[in-house]
Structures are given as structure tokens and as C-alpha cells.
Amino acid sequence: DALRKDGVHKKITIPQIAVMGDQSSGKSSVLEAISGIQFPRGTGLVTRCATQITMSQGTEWLAELRAADEVRTVGVNEQADLTRHIEELTIKLCGDKGFCADKIIEIKLQAPDAPDLTIIDLPGIVRTHTAGQSEDVKEQVDGLLDRYLKQSRTIILAVIPSNVDIATVDIIERASKVDPSGERTIGVLTKPDLVDRGGESEVRNVLENRTKPLHQGYFMLKNKSQEQLKGTPLTPQEARDAELAYFATSEYAASNRVGVEVLRSALTNLLVSQIQKALPSMLEEVDFGGDF
């Protein structure tokens, strides 16, 4: 955090977690579960620039958003407005439908139960451009994702819907090219309630790291249902309780890798380990003016 405050992250890469996956893979739900922030949702390219969320513990919930030359502060009684602020700043940076690979929204979040994590939300993988989008948006998004994938200090949080064949998941293939041992890749399975009846055993094989194994393995989260999304917003604790209740009676009840609390703890431990491993070389790079 001190290095980021001094702007060192603009010269050298700093250990961080980057969330990646297909559009509609459940990335927003994963980010919301980890941070408690409700991110914009929708179809297509909702995330149109990188968003950095730096979380730390504080006595009261407080968020500060920065984009270009604008700073906005959101207090505990204005939490519901945070999504709107993200949407407005996205439009300011990228226009109504555009994509901007070189811009970033920075969110600093303090909360009593916040984990000490820095997470980068990246646009979902684009298959084809839609009306109003640049024809090269796919190449632009791929370029941005590749930039983070290739950073050896970045932890890849690969978000994967449980109801798709793991062998066809694009982000796992991309991650394996830059991290063949899986040392800095974590798989997060989402939407387990959408798995076809009878297909649960195949999903368990992935969750238990028998199919398409990663060194760091896989975790599973239960996304909010459409009913929960459309109804009265759940508090973070209510969402966690609902998730645990689902897993307690699910086909995955025996696993110790389900639920956001387990994932948050694993991410914190992995990020600390990554920082400890990278710190000596980072200090050398700072002394020599950065790794340009």
C-alpha cells in the first residue's frame, strides 16, 4: 500500500489479484462477494476499463473513487450509490459505449470486515463486437488481459461458470500459457445451481482438482439468484448466510473450498506469500529507478 501511495506501481509491477473470465461468467458476483461492493451488471461488455479495488480494515465503511482528475467520496449511508458512481466514472473515461485500455478507476475501500486485498477487475473476454462498439474491441480487451496475465507478480483469479465444460474455458488456457505450473492461478467456480442434474460429479472433479488441475486449485461460490438480485438488496452477511445454507445441502457440502470466506482467506494468504517472495526484487527495481 505504501508503494502504491508513492506511485511506485506505475514504474514496477506490484503483487495484486486480477479477476478474469468470460462475459457473464459471474465476475461481478465474485467481486461483490469479496469486497461487499455491488458492481454494475448487465450483458455484453459491462466492465469497460480496469477497476482497482484496494481494501483495508477501518472502523467505519468508507469508499474513495478516483478516475483521471476526479475524486469522489462515498460514506456509509451512501453505499447504495456506489454502483452509480462507478457507472458515471466509466462513461467519463470511456464514453457511452467505448472501451479504454489505458484508463483505470481506483477504489479505496475501508470497512470493519474488509480483507487486506488489492483486486483488479478486468473486462470480460469478448467474442464479437456489438452495435456501437469499435470493431477492434476484441483485440483491445485481449491486449489488456494479456498485459496483466504476463505480469509475473499478478495472481490470476480465473472465474469459470460451473455449468460449462472446463476443457473449453478460455481463461484457463490463457493462464496456462503464462503460468504453466499454475503457481499464481486460482480457479473460482460460479453458478453451481445451474449445473444440469447428473452433472454434479464432473463439477466435483474440477473442484477437487482432479480435472484440469491447478497448483492453487479451485474454489466455488454461489451467486445471488435473480430473485435475490431483483428483490430487497441483501447485506453482505445475509448473502454469506444464504451461500452457506445453499452449500450445506448441496452436492458440494463435503468440500472445504466452498464459500466466499474460504476464498477470501486463501487469497489473502496467497497475496502475502507473493509479496514476501517479490519484495527483495521489487526493492532492487525501486533503487534502480524501476523496471522499464
PDB file of C-alpha atoms in Angstrom:
ATOM      1  CA  ASP A   1       0.000   0.000   0.000  1.00  0.00           C
ATOM      2  CA  ALA A   2       2.839   2.406   0.810  1.00  0.00           C
ATOM      3  CA  LEU A   3       4.458   1.698  -2.567  1.00  0.00           C
ATOM      4  CA  ARG A   4       1.152   2.348  -4.337  1.00  0.00           C
ATOM      5  CA  LYS A   5       0.688   5.587  -2.417  1.00  0.00           C
ATOM      6  CA  ASP A   6       4.092   6.752  -3.664  1.00  0.00           C
ATOM      7  CA  GLY A   7       3.177   5.845  -7.233  1.00  0.00           C
ATOM      8  CA  VAL A   8       5.751   3.062  -7.479  1.00  0.00           C
ATOM      9  CA  HIS A   9       3.156   0.768  -9.112  1.00  0.00           C
ATOM     10  CA  LYS A  10       3.357   2.978 -12.214  1.00  0.00           C
ATOM     11  CA  LYS A  11       7.024   2.029 -12.663  1.00  0.00           C
ATOM     12  CA  ILE A  12       7.194  -1.587 -11.471  1.00  0.00           C
ATOM     13  CA  THR A  13       4.637  -4.368 -11.124  1.00  0.00           C
ATOM     14  CA  ILE A  14       3.329  -4.902  -7.604  1.00  0.00           C
ATOM     15  CA  PRO A  15       1.701  -8.140  -6.379  1.00  0.00           C
ATOM     16  CA  GLN A  16      -2.040  -7.948  -6.944  1.00  0.00           C
ATOM     17  CA  ILE A  17      -5.026 -10.099  -7.895  1.00  0.00           C
ATOM     18  CA  ALA A  18      -6.616  -9.730 -11.332  1.00  0.00           C
ATOM     19  CA  VAL A  19     -10.137 -11.076 -11.905  1.00  0.00           C
ATOM     20  CA  MET A  20     -10.595 -12.506 -15.389  1.00  0.00           C
ATOM     21  CA  GLY A  21     -13.155 -14.572 -17.244  1.00  0.00           C
ATOM     22  CA  ASP A  22     -15.758 -14.624 -19.973  1.00  0.00           C
ATOM     23  CA  GLN A  23     -18.535 -12.087 -20.095  1.00  0.00           C
ATOM     24  CA  SER A  24     -21.415 -13.296 -17.881  1.00  0.00           C
ATOM     25  CA  SER A  25     -19.124 -15.777 -16.109  1.00  0.00           C
ATOM     26  CA  GLY A  26     -20.084 -14.327 -12.711  1.00  0.00           C
ATOM     27  CA  LYS A  27     -17.132 -11.944 -12.291  1.00  0.00           C
ATOM     28  CA  SER A  28     -19.302  -9.190 -10.785  1.00  0.00           C
ATOM     29  CA  SER A  29     -20.771 -11.593  -8.246  1.00  0.00           C
ATOM     30  CA  VAL A  30     -17.299 -12.791  -7.226  1.00  0.00           C
ATOM     31  CA  LEU A  31     -16.082  -9.207  -6.778  1.00  0.00           C
ATOM     32  CA  GLU A  32     -19.185  -8.269  -4.816  1.00  0.00           C
ATOM     33  CA  ALA A  33     -18.815 -11.302  -2.555  1.00  0.00           C
ATOM     34  CA  ILE A  34     -15.167 -10.490  -1.793  1.00  0.00           C
ATOM     35  CA  SER A  35     -15.492  -6.718  -1.391  1.00  0.00           C
ATOM     36  CA  GLY A  36     -19.122  -6.118  -0.484  1.00  0.00           C
ATOM     37  CA  ILE A  37     -19.318  -3.581  -3.353  1.00  0.00           C
ATOM     38  CA  GLN A  38     -22.183  -4.005  -5.806  1.00  0.00           C
ATOM     39  CA  PHE A  39     -20.674  -3.650  -9.262  1.00  0.00           C
ATOM     40  CA  PRO A  40     -22.597  -2.725 -12.418  1.00  0.00           C
ATOM     41  CA  ARG A  41     -24.287  -5.723 -14.034  1.00  0.00           C
ATOM     42  CA  GLY A  42     -25.679  -6.426 -17.457  1.00  0.00           C
ATOM     43  CA  THR A  43     -24.996  -8.253 -20.688  1.00  0.00           C
ATOM     44  CA  GLY A  44     -22.074  -7.653 -23.012  1.00  0.00           C
ATOM     45  CA  LEU A  45     -19.057  -5.546 -22.105  1.00  0.00           C
ATOM     46  CA  VAL A  46     -20.116  -4.040 -18.760  1.00  0.00           C
ATOM     47  CA  THR A  47     -16.584  -3.510 -17.426  1.00  0.00           C
ATOM     48  CA  ARG A  48     -15.057  -1.150 -19.991  1.00  0.00           C
ATOM     49  CA  CYS A  49     -11.814  -0.243 -18.226  1.00  0.00           C
ATOM     50  CA  ALA A  50      -9.733  -1.707 -15.440  1.00  0.00           C
ATOM     51  CA  THR A  51     -11.043  -1.071 -11.918  1.00  0.00           C
ATOM     52  CA  GLN A  52      -8.640  -1.388  -8.987  1.00  0.00           C
ATOM     53  CA  ILE A  53     -10.157  -2.079  -5.559  1.00  0.00           C
ATOM     54  CA  THR A  54      -7.800  -1.663  -2.606  1.00  0.00           C
ATOM     55  CA  MET A  55      -9.398  -2.938   0.605  1.00  0.00           C
ATOM     56  CA  SER A  56      -8.348  -2.492   4.211  1.00  0.00           C
ATOM     57  CA  GLN A  57      -9.956  -2.644   7.629  1.00  0.00           C
ATOM     58  CA  GLY A  58     -11.383   0.522   9.164  1.00  0.00           C
ATOM     59  CA  THR A  59     -13.763   1.442  11.942  1.00  0.00           C
ATOM     60  CA  GLU A  60     -16.471   2.616   9.501  1.00  0.00           C
ATOM     61  CA  TRP A  61     -17.361   1.845   5.890  1.00  0.00           C
ATOM     62  CA  LEU A  62     -15.846   4.456   3.553  1.00  0.00           C
ATOM     63  CA  ALA A  63     -15.023   4.411  -0.163  1.00  0.00           C
ATOM     64  CA  GLU A  64     -12.969   6.815  -2.249  1.00  0.00           C
ATOM     65  CA  LEU A  65     -13.116   6.658  -6.042  1.00  0.00           C
ATOM     66  CA  ARG A  66     -10.522   8.198  -8.365  1.00  0.00           C
ATOM     67  CA  ALA A  67     -10.677   8.461 -12.141  1.00  0.00           C
ATOM     68  CA  ALA A  68      -8.441  10.826 -14.091  1.00  0.00           C
ATOM     69  CA  ASP A  69      -8.645  14.138 -12.207  1.00  0.00           C
ATOM     70  CA  GLU A  70     -11.854  13.392 -10.313  1.00  0.00           C
ATOM     71  CA  VAL A  71     -12.181  12.144  -6.725  1.00  0.00           C
ATOM     72  CA  ARG A  72     -15.468  11.059  -5.134  1.00  0.00           C
ATOM     73  CA  THR A  73     -16.043  10.013  -1.531  1.00  0.00           C
ATOM     74  CA  VAL A  74     -18.909   7.704  -0.588  1.00  0.00           C
ATOM     75  CA  GLY A  75     -19.870   7.369   3.074  1.00  0.00           C
ATOM     76  CA  VAL A  76     -21.568   4.576   4.980  1.00  0.00           C
ATOM     77  CA  ASN A  77     -25.056   5.995   4.395  1.00  0.00           C
ATOM     78  CA  GLU A  78     -24.454   6.261   0.633  1.00  0.00           C
ATOM     79  CA  GLN A  79     -23.322   2.696  -0.115  1.00  0.00           C
ATOM     80  CA  ALA A  80     -26.228   2.141  -2.497  1.00  0.00           C
ATOM     81  CA  ASP A  81     -24.899   4.982  -4.684  1.00  0.00           C
ATOM     82  CA  LEU A  82     -21.510   3.376  -5.281  1.00  0.00           C
ATOM     83  CA  THR A  83     -22.667   1.454  -8.364  1.00  0.00           C
ATOM     84  CA  ARG A  84     -23.930   4.681  -9.918  1.00  0.00           C
ATOM     85  CA  HIS A  85     -20.591   6.397  -9.263  1.00  0.00           C
ATOM     86  CA  ILE A  86     -18.716   3.539 -10.982  1.00  0.00           C
ATOM     87  CA  GLU A  87     -21.041   3.765 -13.988  1.00  0.00           C
ATOM     88  CA  GLU A  88     -20.676   7.555 -14.223  1.00  0.00           C
ATOM     89  CA  LEU A  89     -16.885   7.438 -13.991  1.00  0.00           C
ATOM     90  CA  THR A  90     -16.784   4.683 -16.617  1.00  0.00           C
ATOM     91  CA  ILE A  91     -18.759   6.911 -19.006  1.00  0.00           C
ATOM     92  CA  LYS A  92     -16.465   9.846 -18.203  1.00  0.00           C
ATOM     93  CA  LEU A  93     -13.377   7.799 -19.059  1.00  0.00           C
ATOM     94  CA  CYS A  94     -14.666   5.680 -21.943  1.00  0.00           C
ATOM     95  CA  GLY A  95     -17.759   7.378 -23.333  1.00  0.00           C
ATOM     96  CA  ASP A  96     -21.212   5.805 -23.585  1.00  0.00           C
ATOM     97  CA  LYS A  97     -20.168   2.512 -25.172  1.00  0.00           C
ATOM     98  CA  GLY A  98     -16.432   2.773 -25.707  1.00  0.00           C
ATOM     99  CA  PHE A  99     -13.585   0.769 -24.185  1.00  0.00           C
ATOM    100  CA  CYS A 100     -10.415   2.329 -22.802  1.00  0.00           C
ATOM    101  CA  ALA A 101      -7.447   0.061 -22.159  1.00  0.00           C
ATOM    102  CA  ASP A 102      -5.242   2.838 -20.805  1.00  0.00           C
ATOM    103  CA  LYS A 103      -7.644   4.190 -18.155  1.00  0.00           C
ATOM    104  CA  ILE A 104      -8.357   2.925 -14.646  1.00  0.00           C
ATOM    105  CA  ILE A 105     -10.877   3.583 -11.889  1.00  0.00           C
ATOM    106  CA  GLU A 106      -9.304   3.302  -8.445  1.00  0.00           C
ATOM    107  CA  ILE A 107     -11.466   2.476  -5.431  1.00  0.00           C
ATOM    108  CA  LYS A 108     -10.101   2.558  -1.899  1.00  0.00           C
ATOM    109  CA  LEU A 109     -12.443   0.786   0.486  1.00  0.00           C
ATOM    110  CA  GLN A 110     -12.287   0.709   4.275  1.00  0.00           C
ATOM    111  CA  ALA A 111     -14.718  -1.422   6.256  1.00  0.00           C
ATOM    112  CA  PRO A 112     -14.714  -3.262   9.579  1.00  0.00           C
ATOM    113  CA  ASP A 113     -14.792  -6.676   7.872  1.00  0.00           C
ATOM    114  CA  ALA A 114     -12.792  -5.856   4.725  1.00  0.00           C
ATOM    115  CA  PRO A 115      -9.882  -8.154   3.814  1.00  0.00           C
ATOM    116  CA  ASP A 116      -6.446  -6.648   3.137  1.00  0.00           C
ATOM    117  CA  LEU A 117      -6.502  -7.236  -0.604  1.00  0.00           C
ATOM    118  CA  THR A 118      -5.912  -5.361  -3.832  1.00  0.00           C
ATOM    119  CA  ILE A 119      -8.022  -6.671  -6.707  1.00  0.00           C
ATOM    120  CA  ILE A 120      -8.137  -5.550 -10.348  1.00  0.00           C
ATOM    121  CA  ASP A 121     -11.434  -6.066 -12.168  1.00  0.00           C
ATOM    122  CA  LEU A 122     -10.828  -6.505 -15.891  1.00  0.00           C
ATOM    123  CA  PRO A 123     -13.269  -6.593 -18.816  1.00  0.00           C
ATOM    124  CA  GLY A 124     -14.716  -9.965 -19.745  1.00  0.00           C
ATOM    125  CA  ILE A 125     -13.310 -11.809 -22.751  1.00  0.00           C
ATOM    126  CA  VAL A 126     -15.010 -10.540 -25.911  1.00  0.00           C
ATOM    127  CA  ARG A 127     -16.121 -12.985 -28.627  1.00  0.00           C
ATOM    128  CA  THR A 128     -17.534 -10.425 -31.064  1.00  0.00           C
ATOM    129  CA  HIS A 129     -18.237  -6.705 -31.065  1.00  0.00           C
ATOM    130  CA  THR A 130     -21.800  -5.377 -30.781  1.00  0.00           C
ATOM    131  CA  ALA A 131     -23.559  -2.305 -32.151  1.00  0.00           C
ATOM    132  CA  GLY A 132     -21.900   0.897 -31.019  1.00  0.00           C
ATOM    133  CA  GLN A 133     -18.593  -0.797 -30.165  1.00  0.00           C
ATOM    134  CA  SER A 134     -15.345  -0.394 -32.026  1.00  0.00           C
ATOM    135  CA  GLU A 135     -14.613  -3.252 -34.410  1.00  0.00           C
ATOM    136  CA  ASP A 136     -11.268  -3.810 -32.737  1.00  0.00           C
ATOM    137  CA  VAL A 137     -12.704  -4.019 -29.194  1.00  0.00           C
ATOM    138  CA  LYS A 138     -11.874  -7.744 -29.040  1.00  0.00           C
ATOM    139  CA  GLU A 139      -8.192  -7.033 -29.776  1.00  0.00           C
ATOM    140  CA  GLN A 140      -8.167  -4.149 -27.284  1.00  0.00           C
ATOM    141  CA  VAL A 141      -9.606  -6.294 -24.488  1.00  0.00           C
ATOM    142  CA  ASP A 142      -7.251  -9.173 -25.323  1.00  0.00           C
ATOM    143  CA  GLY A 143      -4.310  -6.765 -25.166  1.00  0.00           C
ATOM    144  CA  LEU A 144      -5.342  -5.506 -21.732  1.00  0.00           C
ATOM    145  CA  LEU A 145      -5.854  -9.023 -20.376  1.00  0.00           C
ATOM    146  CA  ASP A 146      -2.505 -10.172 -21.789  1.00  0.00           C
ATOM    147  CA  ARG A 147      -0.758  -7.253 -20.095  1.00  0.00           C
ATOM    148  CA  TYR A 148      -1.932  -8.451 -16.691  1.00  0.00           C
ATOM    149  CA  LEU A 149      -1.588 -12.158 -17.476  1.00  0.00           C
ATOM    150  CA  LYS A 150       2.097 -11.704 -18.313  1.00  0.00           C
ATOM    151  CA  GLN A 151       2.934  -9.843 -15.099  1.00  0.00           C
ATOM    152  CA  SER A 152       4.695 -12.484 -13.033  1.00  0.00           C
ATOM    153  CA  ARG A 153       3.602 -10.866  -9.753  1.00  0.00           C
ATOM    154  CA  THR A 154      -0.095 -10.847 -10.638  1.00  0.00           C
ATOM    155  CA  ILE A 155      -2.336 -13.578  -9.208  1.00  0.00           C
ATOM    156  CA  ILE A 156      -4.848 -14.706 -11.840  1.00  0.00           C
ATOM    157  CA  LEU A 157      -8.338 -15.213 -10.413  1.00  0.00           C
ATOM    158  CA  ALA A 158      -9.988 -17.189 -13.203  1.00  0.00           C
ATOM    159  CA  VAL A 159     -13.800 -17.089 -12.944  1.00  0.00           C
ATOM    160  CA  ILE A 160     -15.493 -20.120 -14.508  1.00  0.00           C
ATOM    161  CA  PRO A 161     -19.213 -20.964 -14.646  1.00  0.00           C
ATOM    162  CA  SER A 162     -19.757 -24.437 -13.190  1.00  0.00           C
ATOM    163  CA  ASN A 163     -22.162 -25.355 -15.994  1.00  0.00           C
ATOM    164  CA  VAL A 164     -19.572 -25.188 -18.793  1.00  0.00           C
ATOM    165  CA  ASP A 165     -17.027 -27.800 -19.856  1.00  0.00           C
ATOM    166  CA  ILE A 166     -13.755 -26.902 -18.110  1.00  0.00           C
ATOM    167  CA  ALA A 167     -11.837 -28.156 -21.173  1.00  0.00           C
ATOM    168  CA  THR A 168     -13.281 -25.307 -23.242  1.00  0.00           C
ATOM    169  CA  VAL A 169     -12.697 -22.453 -20.767  1.00  0.00           C
ATOM    170  CA  ASP A 170     -10.666 -19.754 -22.500  1.00  0.00           C
ATOM    171  CA  ILE A 171      -9.198 -18.030 -19.437  1.00  0.00           C
ATOM    172  CA  ILE A 172      -7.719 -21.283 -18.100  1.00  0.00           C
ATOM    173  CA  GLU A 173      -5.984 -21.848 -21.441  1.00  0.00           C
ATOM    174  CA  ARG A 174      -4.655 -18.276 -21.490  1.00  0.00           C
ATOM    175  CA  ALA A 175      -3.419 -18.553 -17.917  1.00  0.00           C
ATOM    176  CA  SER A 176      -1.683 -21.879 -18.601  1.00  0.00           C
ATOM    177  CA  LYS A 177       0.453 -20.261 -21.309  1.00  0.00           C
ATOM    178  CA  VAL A 178       1.950 -17.679 -18.940  1.00  0.00           C
ATOM    179  CA  ASP A 179       1.693 -19.734 -15.725  1.00  0.00           C
ATOM    180  CA  PRO A 180       2.107 -23.364 -16.838  1.00  0.00           C
ATOM    181  CA  SER A 181       2.635 -24.669 -13.300  1.00  0.00           C
ATOM    182  CA  GLY A 182      -0.465 -22.871 -12.008  1.00  0.00           C
ATOM    183  CA  GLU A 183       1.548 -21.270  -9.201  1.00  0.00           C
ATOM    184  CA  ARG A 184      -0.319 -17.965  -9.478  1.00  0.00           C
ATOM    185  CA  THR A 185      -3.666 -19.101 -10.899  1.00  0.00           C
ATOM    186  CA  ILE A 186      -6.752 -19.747  -8.780  1.00  0.00           C
ATOM    187  CA  GLY A 187      -9.943 -21.095 -10.325  1.00  0.00           C
ATOM    188  CA  VAL A 188     -13.290 -19.867  -8.994  1.00  0.00           C
ATOM    189  CA  LEU A 189     -16.339 -21.884  -9.997  1.00  0.00           C
ATOM    190  CA  THR A 190     -19.602 -19.910 -10.078  1.00  0.00           C
ATOM    191  CA  LYS A 191     -23.297 -20.680 -10.709  1.00  0.00           C
ATOM    192  CA  PRO A 192     -23.290 -24.228  -9.229  1.00  0.00           C
ATOM    193  CA  ASP A 193     -27.096 -24.101  -9.067  1.00  0.00           C
ATOM    194  CA  LEU A 194     -27.222 -24.041 -12.891  1.00  0.00           C
ATOM    195  CA  VAL A 195     -25.438 -27.389 -13.305  1.00  0.00           C
ATOM    196  CA  ASP A 196     -27.662 -29.948 -15.041  1.00  0.00           C
ATOM    197  CA  ARG A 197     -28.905 -32.751 -12.822  1.00  0.00           C
ATOM    198  CA  GLY A 198     -26.418 -35.609 -13.042  1.00  0.00           C
ATOM    199  CA  GLY A 199     -23.529 -33.318 -13.962  1.00  0.00           C
ATOM    200  CA  GLU A 200     -22.501 -32.583 -10.371  1.00  0.00           C
ATOM    201  CA  SER A 201     -19.871 -35.348 -10.252  1.00  0.00           C
ATOM    202  CA  GLU A 202     -17.937 -33.773 -13.126  1.00  0.00           C
ATOM    203  CA  VAL A 203     -18.012 -30.393 -11.373  1.00  0.00           C
ATOM    204  CA  ARG A 204     -16.826 -32.028  -8.132  1.00  0.00           C
ATOM    205  CA  ASN A 205     -13.857 -33.457 -10.026  1.00  0.00           C
ATOM    206  CA  VAL A 206     -12.879 -29.909 -11.019  1.00  0.00           C
ATOM    207  CA  LEU A 207     -13.488 -28.523  -7.520  1.00  0.00           C
ATOM    208  CA  GLU A 208     -11.372 -31.315  -6.016  1.00  0.00           C
ATOM    209  CA  ASN A 209      -8.604 -30.507  -8.540  1.00  0.00           C
ATOM    210  CA  ARG A 210      -8.741 -33.844 -10.333  1.00  0.00           C
ATOM    211  CA  THR A 211      -9.814 -32.407 -13.693  1.00  0.00           C
ATOM    212  CA  LYS A 212      -7.684 -29.648 -15.232  1.00  0.00           C
ATOM    213  CA  PRO A 213      -5.640 -29.360 -12.010  1.00  0.00           C
ATOM    214  CA  LEU A 214      -4.046 -26.113 -10.864  1.00  0.00           C
ATOM    215  CA  HIS A 215      -1.305 -25.794  -8.262  1.00  0.00           C
ATOM    216  CA  GLN A 216      -3.549 -23.437  -6.258  1.00  0.00           C
ATOM    217  CA  GLY A 217      -6.697 -25.423  -7.025  1.00  0.00           C
ATOM    218  CA  TYR A 218     -10.301 -24.280  -7.328  1.00  0.00           C
ATOM    219  CA  PHE A 219     -12.915 -22.698  -5.077  1.00  0.00           C
ATOM    220  CA  MET A 220     -16.662 -22.436  -5.520  1.00  0.00           C
ATOM    221  CA  LEU A 221     -19.037 -19.555  -4.825  1.00  0.00           C
ATOM    222  CA  LYS A 222     -22.831 -19.428  -5.068  1.00  0.00           C
ATOM    223  CA  ASN A 223     -24.016 -16.367  -6.964  1.00  0.00           C
ATOM    224  CA  LYS A 224     -27.100 -14.483  -5.882  1.00  0.00           C
ATOM    225  CA  SER A 225     -30.226 -15.711  -7.617  1.00  0.00           C
ATOM    226  CA  GLN A 226     -32.183 -13.472  -9.984  1.00  0.00           C
ATOM    227  CA  GLU A 227     -34.850 -13.252  -7.297  1.00  0.00           C
ATOM    228  CA  GLN A 228     -32.297 -12.011  -4.774  1.00  0.00           C
ATOM    229  CA  LEU A 229     -30.876  -9.511  -7.272  1.00  0.00           C
ATOM    230  CA  LYS A 230     -34.281  -8.057  -8.094  1.00  0.00           C
ATOM    231  CA  GLY A 231     -35.599  -8.001  -4.516  1.00  0.00           C
ATOM    232  CA  THR A 232     -34.513  -6.061  -1.452  1.00  0.00           C
ATOM    233  CA  PRO A 233     -30.679  -5.946  -1.501  1.00  0.00           C
ATOM    234  CA  LEU A 234     -29.060  -8.451   0.839  1.00  0.00           C
ATOM    235  CA  THR A 235     -26.453  -7.247   3.285  1.00  0.00           C
ATOM    236  CA  PRO A 236     -23.022  -8.892   2.855  1.00  0.00           C
ATOM    237  CA  GLN A 237     -23.702 -11.029   5.932  1.00  0.00           C
ATOM    238  CA  GLU A 238     -27.126 -12.102   4.655  1.00  0.00           C
ATOM    239  CA  ALA A 239     -25.530 -13.042   1.324  1.00  0.00           C
ATOM    240  CA  ARG A 240     -22.857 -15.113   3.096  1.00  0.00           C
ATOM    241  CA  ASP A 241     -25.512 -16.843   5.237  1.00  0.00           C
ATOM    242  CA  ALA A 242     -27.591 -17.665   2.134  1.00  0.00           C
ATOM    243  CA  GLU A 243     -24.500 -19.038   0.391  1.00  0.00           C
ATOM    244  CA  LEU A 244     -23.588 -21.280   3.332  1.00  0.00           C
ATOM    245  CA  ALA A 245     -27.187 -22.510   3.572  1.00  0.00           C
ATOM    246  CA  TYR A 246     -27.094 -23.490  -0.108  1.00  0.00           C
ATOM    247  CA  PHE A 247     -23.804 -25.382   0.176  1.00  0.00           C
ATOM    248  CA  ALA A 248     -24.872 -27.197   3.362  1.00  0.00           C
ATOM    249  CA  THR A 249     -27.469 -29.182   1.411  1.00  0.00           C
ATOM    250  CA  SER A 250     -25.709 -29.269  -1.964  1.00  0.00           C
ATOM    251  CA  GLU A 251     -23.666 -31.913  -3.762  1.00  0.00           C
ATOM    252  CA  TYR A 252     -20.561 -29.963  -2.693  1.00  0.00           C
ATOM    253  CA  ALA A 253     -21.219 -29.944   1.071  1.00  0.00           C
ATOM    254  CA  ALA A 254     -18.197 -32.122   1.847  1.00  0.00           C
ATOM    255  CA  SER A 255     -15.731 -29.725   0.224  1.00  0.00           C
ATOM    256  CA  ASN A 256     -13.649 -27.313   2.307  1.00  0.00           C
ATOM    257  CA  ARG A 257     -13.291 -24.997  -0.702  1.00  0.00           C
ATOM    258  CA  VAL A 258     -16.768 -23.512  -0.924  1.00  0.00           C
ATOM    259  CA  GLY A 259     -17.970 -20.073   0.169  1.00  0.00           C
ATOM    260  CA  VAL A 260     -16.537 -16.592  -0.012  1.00  0.00           C
ATOM    261  CA  GLU A 261     -14.942 -16.622   3.451  1.00  0.00           C
ATOM    262  CA  VAL A 262     -12.723 -19.553   2.485  1.00  0.00           C
ATOM    263  CA  LEU A 263     -11.794 -17.834  -0.781  1.00  0.00           C
ATOM    264  CA  ARG A 264     -11.006 -14.513   0.898  1.00  0.00           C
ATOM    265  CA  SER A 265      -8.697 -16.249   3.377  1.00  0.00           C
ATOM    266  CA  ALA A 266      -6.916 -18.169   0.613  1.00  0.00           C
ATOM    267  CA  LEU A 267      -6.456 -15.023  -1.490  1.00  0.00           C
ATOM    268  CA  THR A 268      -5.053 -13.093   1.465  1.00  0.00           C
ATOM    269  CA  ASN A 269      -2.571 -15.857   2.255  1.00  0.00           C
ATOM    270  CA  LEU A 270      -1.503 -16.196  -1.376  1.00  0.00           C
ATOM    271  CA  LEU A 271      -1.086 -12.442  -1.821  1.00  0.00           C
ATOM    272  CA  VAL A 272       1.025 -12.219   1.352  1.00  0.00           C
ATOM    273  CA  SER A 273       3.175 -15.090   0.088  1.00  0.00           C
ATOM    274  CA  GLN A 274       3.538 -13.393  -3.299  1.00  0.00           C
ATOM    275  CA  ILE A 275       4.553 -10.111  -1.648  1.00  0.00           C
ATOM    276  CA  GLN A 276       7.144 -11.827   0.566  1.00  0.00           C
ATOM    277  CA  LYS A 277       8.611 -13.587  -2.455  1.00  0.00           C
ATOM    278  CA  ALA A 278       8.657 -10.466  -4.639  1.00  0.00           C
ATOM    279  CA  LEU A 279       9.736  -7.833  -2.111  1.00  0.00           C
ATOM    280  CA  PRO A 280      13.534  -8.193  -2.439  1.00  0.00           C
ATOM    281  CA  SER A 281      13.468  -7.824  -6.230  1.00  0.00           C
ATOM    282  CA  MET A 282      10.896  -5.005  -6.006  1.00  0.00           C
ATOM    283  CA  LEU A 283      13.171  -3.039  -3.700  1.00  0.00           C
ATOM    284  CA  GLU A 284      16.045  -3.551  -6.136  1.00  0.00           C
ATOM    285  CA  GLU A 285      13.906  -2.274  -9.007  1.00  0.00           C
ATOM    286  CA  VAL A 286      12.881   0.777  -6.979  1.00  0.00           C
ATOM    287  CA  ASP A 287      16.535   1.512  -6.181  1.00  0.00           C
ATOM    288  CA  PHE A 288      17.424   1.319  -9.870  1.00  0.00           C
ATOM    289  CA  GLY A 289      14.566   3.526 -10.963  1.00  0.00           C
ATOM    290  CA  GLY A 290      12.030   0.902 -11.918  1.00  0.00           C
ATOM    291  CA  ASP A 291      11.761  -1.944 -14.363  1.00  0.00           C
ATOM    292  CA  PHE A 292      11.119  -0.106 -17.634  1.00  0.00           C
TER     293      PHE A 292
END
